[in-house]
Coordinates of C-alpha atoms in Angstrom, one line a residue:
M1 CA -10.4 24.3 -11.6
G2 CA -13.4 24.1 -13.9
D3 CA -11.4 22.9 -16.9
S4 CA -8.0 22.1 -15.5
L5 CA -9.0 19.1 -13.3
P6 CA -10.8 17.1 -16.1
F7 CA -7.9 17.9 -18.4
L8 CA -5.3 16.6 -15.9
V9 CA -7.4 13.5 -15.2
M10 CA -7.6 12.6 -18.9
V11 CA -3.9 13.1 -19.5
L12 CA -3.0 10.8 -16.6
L13 CA -5.4 8.2 -18.0
Q14 CA -3.6 8.2 -21.3
V15 CA -0.3 7.6 -19.5
G16 CA -2.0 4.7 -17.7
Y17 CA -3.3 3.2 -20.9
A18 CA 0.1 3.5 -22.6
G19 CA 1.6 1.2 -19.9
M20 CA -1.3 -1.3 -20.4
N21 CA -0.5 -1.5 -24.2
I22 CA 3.1 -2.3 -23.6
L23 CA 2.5 -4.8 -20.8
S24 CA -0.3 -6.5 -22.7
K25 CA 1.7 -6.9 -25.9
L26 CA 4.5 -8.6 -23.8
A27 CA 2.0 -10.9 -22.2
M28 CA 0.5 -11.9 -25.5
N29 CA 4.0 -12.5 -26.9
S30 CA 4.6 -14.9 -24.1
G31 CA 1.7 -17.0 -25.4
M32 CA -1.3 -15.6 -23.4
N33 CA -4.7 -15.8 -25.1
P34 CA -5.9 -12.2 -25.4
I35 CA -9.5 -13.2 -24.6
I36 CA -8.3 -14.8 -21.4
Q37 CA -6.3 -11.7 -20.6
V38 CA -9.5 -9.6 -21.0
A39 CA -11.3 -12.0 -18.6
Y40 CA -8.7 -11.6 -15.9
R41 CA -8.7 -7.9 -16.4
Q42 CA -12.4 -7.8 -15.6
I43 CA -12.1 -10.0 -12.6
F44 CA -9.2 -8.0 -11.0
A45 CA -11.1 -4.8 -11.8
S46 CA -14.2 -6.1 -10.0
V47 CA -12.3 -7.1 -6.9
V48 CA -10.8 -3.6 -6.6
I49 CA -13.8 -1.4 -7.4
I50 CA -16.6 -3.2 -5.4
P51 CA -15.3 -2.0 -2.0
F52 CA -15.0 1.6 -3.2
A53 CA -18.5 1.5 -4.7
Y54 CA -20.0 0.1 -1.5
F55 CA -18.4 2.5 1.0
L56 CA -18.2 5.7 -1.1
E57 CA -21.8 5.6 -2.4
R58 CA -23.7 3.6 0.1
N59 CA -25.6 6.8 1.3
T60 CA -25.9 8.5 -2.1
R61 CA -26.6 5.5 -4.4
P62 CA -29.9 5.9 -6.3
R63 CA -32.5 3.2 -6.3
M64 CA -31.8 0.5 -8.9
T65 CA -34.6 0.0 -11.5
L66 CA -34.9 -2.5 -14.3
P67 CA -34.3 0.1 -17.1
I68 CA -31.2 1.3 -15.4
F69 CA -30.0 -2.3 -14.8
F70 CA -30.5 -3.0 -18.5
Q71 CA -28.5 0.1 -19.4
I72 CA -25.6 -1.0 -17.2
F73 CA -25.8 -4.5 -18.8
L74 CA -25.6 -2.9 -22.3
S75 CA -22.7 -0.7 -21.1
S76 CA -20.8 -3.8 -19.9
V77 CA -21.4 -5.6 -23.3
F78 CA -20.2 -2.7 -25.5
G79 CA -17.8 -0.7 -23.2
L80 CA -16.0 -3.7 -21.7
T81 CA -16.6 -7.0 -23.3
L82 CA -16.8 -6.2 -27.0
N83 CA -14.5 -3.2 -26.8
Q84 CA -11.7 -4.9 -25.0
I85 CA -11.9 -8.3 -26.8
T86 CA -11.8 -6.7 -30.2
Y87 CA -9.0 -4.4 -29.1
F88 CA -6.8 -7.1 -27.5
V89 CA -7.2 -9.6 -30.3
G90 CA -6.5 -6.8 -32.8
L91 CA -3.4 -5.8 -30.7
K92 CA -2.2 -9.4 -31.0
H93 CA -2.3 -9.2 -34.8
S94 CA -0.8 -5.7 -34.9
T95 CA 1.5 -3.4 -33.0
P96 CA 0.8 -1.1 -30.0
T97 CA 1.4 2.0 -32.1
V98 CA -1.1 1.0 -34.9
A99 CA -3.6 -0.1 -32.2
C100 CA -3.5 3.2 -30.4
A101 CA -3.6 5.1 -33.7
L102 CA -6.8 3.3 -34.8
T103 CA -8.3 3.9 -31.4
N104 CA -8.3 7.6 -32.4
L105 CA -11.3 6.9 -34.6
L106 CA -13.3 7.1 -31.4
P107 CA -14.0 10.9 -31.5
A108 CA -15.2 10.6 -35.1
V109 CA -17.4 7.6 -34.4
T110 CA -18.7 9.2 -31.2
F111 CA -19.6 12.4 -33.0
V112 CA -21.5 10.5 -35.7
M113 CA -23.4 8.5 -33.2
A114 CA -24.0 11.4 -30.8
V115 CA -25.7 13.5 -33.4
P116 CA -28.9 11.3 -33.9
C117 CA -29.0 10.8 -30.1
R118 CA -29.0 14.6 -29.7
L119 CA -26.0 14.6 -27.5
E120 CA -24.1 16.6 -30.2
S121 CA -25.2 19.1 -32.9
A122 CA -24.0 18.9 -36.5
A123 CA -25.0 22.5 -37.3
I124 CA -23.4 22.3 -40.8
K125 CA -24.1 26.0 -41.5
S126 CA -22.0 27.1 -38.6
R127 CA -18.2 27.2 -38.5
A128 CA -18.2 24.9 -35.4
G129 CA -20.3 22.3 -37.1
Q130 CA -18.2 22.5 -40.3
A131 CA -15.1 22.0 -38.2
K132 CA -16.5 18.9 -36.5
I133 CA -17.5 17.4 -39.8
L134 CA -14.2 18.2 -41.5
G135 CA -12.2 16.9 -38.5
T136 CA -14.2 13.7 -38.6
I137 CA -13.4 13.2 -42.3
I138 CA -9.7 13.9 -41.8
C139 CA -9.6 11.6 -38.8
V140 CA -11.1 8.7 -40.8
G141 CA -8.9 9.3 -43.8
G142 CA -5.8 9.2 -41.6
A143 CA -6.9 6.0 -40.0
M144 CA -7.4 4.4 -43.4
L145 CA -4.0 5.6 -44.6
L146 CA -2.3 4.2 -41.4
S147 CA -4.1 0.9 -41.7
F148 CA -3.5 0.0 -45.3
Y149 CA -0.2 1.8 -46.2
H150 CA 3.2 1.2 -44.6
G151 CA 5.7 2.8 -46.9
S152 CA 9.4 2.9 -46.1
K153 CA 10.9 2.9 -42.6
V154 CA 11.4 6.2 -40.8
P155 CA 15.2 6.6 -40.3
I156 CA 15.2 7.4 -36.6
G157 CA 17.8 4.9 -35.6
E158 CA 17.8 2.1 -33.1
S159 CA 16.8 2.5 -29.4
T160 CA 19.7 2.3 -27.0
I161 CA 17.5 0.7 -24.4
H162 CA 18.0 -3.1 -24.4
W163 CA 15.4 -4.9 -22.2
N164 CA 16.7 -8.4 -21.7
Y165 CA 13.2 -9.8 -21.2
V166 CA 12.0 -8.5 -24.6
I167 CA 15.2 -9.8 -26.4
R168 CA 14.8 -13.3 -24.9
N169 CA 11.1 -13.3 -25.7
S170 CA 11.6 -12.3 -29.3
Q171 CA 14.2 -15.0 -29.8
D172 CA 12.1 -17.8 -28.2
P173 CA 11.3 -20.3 -31.0
T174 CA 8.2 -21.5 -29.1
N175 CA 6.6 -18.1 -29.3
Q176 CA 3.9 -18.3 -31.9
N177 CA 2.0 -15.1 -31.1
T178 CA 4.1 -12.4 -32.6
H179 CA 2.6 -12.7 -36.1
H180 CA 0.6 -9.9 -37.6
S181 CA -2.4 -10.0 -39.8
F182 CA -2.7 -7.2 -42.4
M183 CA -6.5 -7.3 -42.5
L184 CA -7.7 -9.0 -39.2
G185 CA -5.7 -6.7 -36.9
P186 CA -7.0 -3.3 -38.4
F187 CA -10.5 -4.6 -38.8
L188 CA -10.8 -5.6 -35.1
L189 CA -9.0 -2.4 -34.0
I190 CA -11.6 -0.4 -35.9
A191 CA -14.5 -2.4 -34.4
S192 CA -13.2 -1.6 -30.9
P193 CA -13.8 2.2 -31.0
V194 CA -17.2 1.6 -32.6
S195 CA -18.3 -0.4 -29.6
W196 CA -16.6 2.1 -27.2
A197 CA -18.5 5.0 -28.8
V198 CA -21.7 3.1 -28.0
W199 CA -20.6 3.0 -24.4
F200 CA -19.9 6.8 -24.4
I201 CA -23.5 7.4 -25.6
L202 CA -25.0 5.0 -23.1
Q203 CA -22.9 6.5 -20.3
A204 CA -23.8 10.1 -21.2
K205 CA -27.5 9.1 -20.7
M206 CA -27.0 7.0 -17.7
S207 CA -25.0 9.6 -15.8
H208 CA -28.2 11.6 -15.4
S209 CA -30.6 8.7 -14.5
Y210 CA -28.0 6.9 -12.2
P211 CA -25.4 9.4 -11.0
A212 CA -23.3 6.8 -9.1
P213 CA -20.1 6.2 -11.2
Y214 CA -18.5 3.8 -8.8
S215 CA -21.5 1.6 -8.4
S216 CA -22.3 1.5 -12.1
S217 CA -18.7 0.8 -13.0
A218 CA -18.6 -2.0 -10.4
L219 CA -21.7 -3.6 -11.9
M220 CA -20.3 -3.3 -15.4
C221 CA -17.1 -5.0 -14.3
V222 CA -18.9 -7.9 -12.6
M223 CA -21.2 -8.5 -15.6
A224 CA -18.2 -8.3 -18.0
S225 CA -16.3 -10.8 -15.9
F226 CA -19.0 -13.4 -16.4
Q227 CA -19.3 -12.6 -20.1
C228 CA -15.6 -12.8 -20.7
V229 CA -15.0 -15.9 -18.7
I230 CA -17.7 -17.7 -20.7
I231 CA -16.3 -16.5 -24.0
G232 CA -12.8 -17.4 -22.9
L233 CA -13.8 -21.0 -22.0
V234 CA -15.6 -21.4 -25.3
A235 CA -12.6 -20.0 -27.3
D236 CA -10.0 -22.1 -25.4
H237 CA -10.9 -25.3 -23.6
D238 CA -7.4 -25.9 -22.3
L239 CA -7.4 -24.9 -18.6
S240 CA -3.6 -24.5 -18.7
S241 CA -4.1 -21.5 -20.9
W242 CA -5.5 -19.7 -17.8
S243 CA -2.1 -19.9 -16.1
L244 CA -0.7 -16.6 -15.0
Y245 CA 2.9 -17.8 -15.4
P246 CA 5.3 -16.3 -16.6
P247 CA 4.8 -13.4 -14.2
I248 CA 4.3 -10.9 -17.1
R249 CA 0.8 -12.4 -17.5
A250 CA -0.1 -11.7 -13.9
I251 CA 1.4 -8.2 -14.0
S252 CA -0.3 -7.2 -17.2
S253 CA -3.7 -8.6 -16.1
I254 CA -3.6 -6.9 -12.7
Y255 CA -2.4 -3.6 -14.1
A256 CA -5.0 -3.6 -16.8
G257 CA -7.8 -4.5 -14.4
V258 CA -6.9 -2.0 -11.6
V259 CA -5.6 1.0 -13.6
C260 CA -7.4 0.7 -17.0
N261 CA -10.7 -0.7 -15.7
A262 CA -11.4 0.1 -12.1
V263 CA -9.7 3.5 -12.0
S264 CA -10.2 4.7 -15.6
Y265 CA -13.8 3.9 -16.1
C266 CA -14.8 5.7 -12.8
L267 CA -12.7 8.7 -13.9
M268 CA -14.1 8.7 -17.4
S269 CA -17.6 8.5 -16.1
W270 CA -16.9 11.5 -13.9
C271 CA -15.4 13.4 -16.8
I272 CA -18.3 12.6 -19.1
T273 CA -20.7 13.9 -16.5
R274 CA -18.8 17.2 -16.3
K275 CA -17.6 17.8 -19.9
G276 CA -19.6 15.5 -22.2
P277 CA -18.7 12.4 -24.2
L278 CA -16.9 14.1 -27.0
Y279 CA -14.5 16.0 -24.7
V280 CA -13.3 12.7 -23.1
S281 CA -12.8 11.0 -26.5
V282 CA -10.5 13.7 -27.9
F283 CA -7.5 12.9 -25.7
S284 CA -6.5 9.8 -27.6
P285 CA -3.5 11.6 -29.4
F286 CA -1.7 11.8 -26.1
L287 CA -1.9 8.0 -25.9
L288 CA -0.6 7.6 -29.5
V289 CA 2.5 9.7 -28.9
I290 CA 3.4 8.0 -25.6
V291 CA 2.9 4.5 -27.0
A292 CA 4.8 5.2 -30.1
V293 CA 7.8 6.4 -28.1
L294 CA 7.7 3.5 -25.6
S295 CA 7.2 0.9 -28.4
W296 CA 10.3 2.2 -30.2
A297 CA 12.3 2.5 -27.1
L298 CA 11.3 -0.8 -25.3
L299 CA 9.9 -3.1 -27.9
Q300 CA 12.2 -2.1 -30.8
E301 CA 9.1 -1.4 -32.9
K302 CA 9.8 0.2 -36.4
L303 CA 8.0 3.3 -37.5
Y304 CA 6.8 3.6 -41.1
V305 CA 6.0 6.6 -43.3
G306 CA 2.4 5.5 -43.5
T307 CA 2.1 5.2 -39.7
V308 CA 3.5 8.7 -39.1
A309 CA 1.5 10.3 -41.9
G310 CA -1.7 8.6 -40.9
S311 CA -1.2 9.5 -37.2
G312 CA -0.5 13.1 -38.1
L313 CA -3.8 13.3 -40.1
I314 CA -5.7 11.7 -37.2
V315 CA -4.3 14.2 -34.7
M316 CA -5.1 17.1 -37.0
G317 CA -8.7 15.8 -37.4
L318 CA -9.1 15.2 -33.7
Y319 CA -8.1 18.8 -32.8
T320 CA -10.2 20.2 -35.6
V321 CA -13.2 18.4 -33.9
L322 CA -12.1 19.8 -30.5
W323 CA -11.9 23.3 -31.9
G324 CA -15.4 23.0 -33.3
K325 CA -16.6 21.7 -30.0
N326 CA -15.1 24.6 -28.0
K327 CA -16.4 27.1 -30.6
E328 CA -19.9 25.6 -30.2
M329 CA -19.7 25.8 -26.4
S330 CA -18.6 29.4 -26.4
S331 CA -21.5 30.3 -28.8
L332 CA -24.0 28.6 -26.5
A333 CA -22.5 30.5 -23.5
N334 CA -22.9 33.8 -25.3
D335 CA -26.5 32.9 -26.2
F336 CA -27.3 32.3 -22.6
K337 CA -25.4 35.3 -21.5
I338 CA -22.9 33.3 -19.5
K339 CA -19.7 35.4 -18.9
N340 CA -17.5 32.7 -17.4
I341 CA -18.2 29.3 -18.8
E342 CA -15.6 27.7 -16.5
E343 CA -18.1 28.1 -13.7
F344 CA -20.3 25.5 -15.3
D345 CA -19.7 21.8 -15.7
I346 CA -21.4 20.9 -19.0
A347 CA -24.0 21.9 -21.6
K348 CA -26.5 19.0 -21.7
L349 CA -28.1 18.4 -25.0
E350 CA -31.2 16.3 -24.3
N351 CA -34.3 16.4 -26.5
G352 CA -32.9 19.4 -28.2
D353 CA -32.8 21.5 -24.9
V354 CA -29.6 23.1 -23.5
E355 CA -29.0 23.3 -19.8
F356 CA -25.9 24.8 -18.1
V357 CA -25.3 23.3 -14.6
K358 CA -23.6 25.5 -12.0
N359 CA -20.4 24.0 -10.6
E360 CA -21.0 23.7 -6.8
K361 CA -17.4 23.7 -5.9

């Protein structure tokens, strides 16, 4: 179970995120302000996760200190507030498939940021290091191709699924939120993984100083709730914009808060502790494939040559990075004369030192 459980958790998380992308796009198409949607997401997440944090970690929760509190605050700013606002506003001005594809910049950005923090090693003279650098370049190139080149439509035919709600919503003349922006959408969607990569780095460090993922996630959600509500009130003074009617707004907000905040951030924190920040970030291609299929089937989204080619390059780059990471871990295990690396949770690279932690289970 050393590798299979984190793998299964990350795959299920991608399925959960795919549902969020579809529901959130439908809510924004109904006229919901994406910033207000993010605020509701944080509120619902806080309501769900606080009881779990209190009861599950009341006897094991470490003592809170000012430096740890500040780390959690920074995590809430970068991992929840900035990451989600830029993503949701970018999604409003783009499509779910493009949004998910650009999220795949995350491993490349995480690798670039993790190297100076000594959480990852470049090692350009080794095959592993070269693979991670080459994969990063391919990933970024694919993201740029996808963002700025459409090309002709891919002739895959029309979906036979006709969701009446989507058809009525697309024909509603009062809907003013389905327009796309060629530059604004991709720019914000690129800014989102940058802020998320900062969260990965912060979380990797905090998992050692404050090993209480439920409590830290609860604090992050509460802080982000206040931050997003303030930003939402400043961005839209009309209180009627905060209405959760039609029901798709309430459904998408509750789903995003419970599944994609309360559940996912706890599970990602757990996976980061066991496998490291880069491992968690390389599962984005699963999300891209799932969302592309659902968007075509349910939202009648068209696929373009640029989207498919760029997505293919991104996936190729991501798994090149993953191959390099696995090669590096195997090399470290051999250096430390570890026969079965699956018996260990993670190689921690702090201050240049490597430490393998025995799996207690």
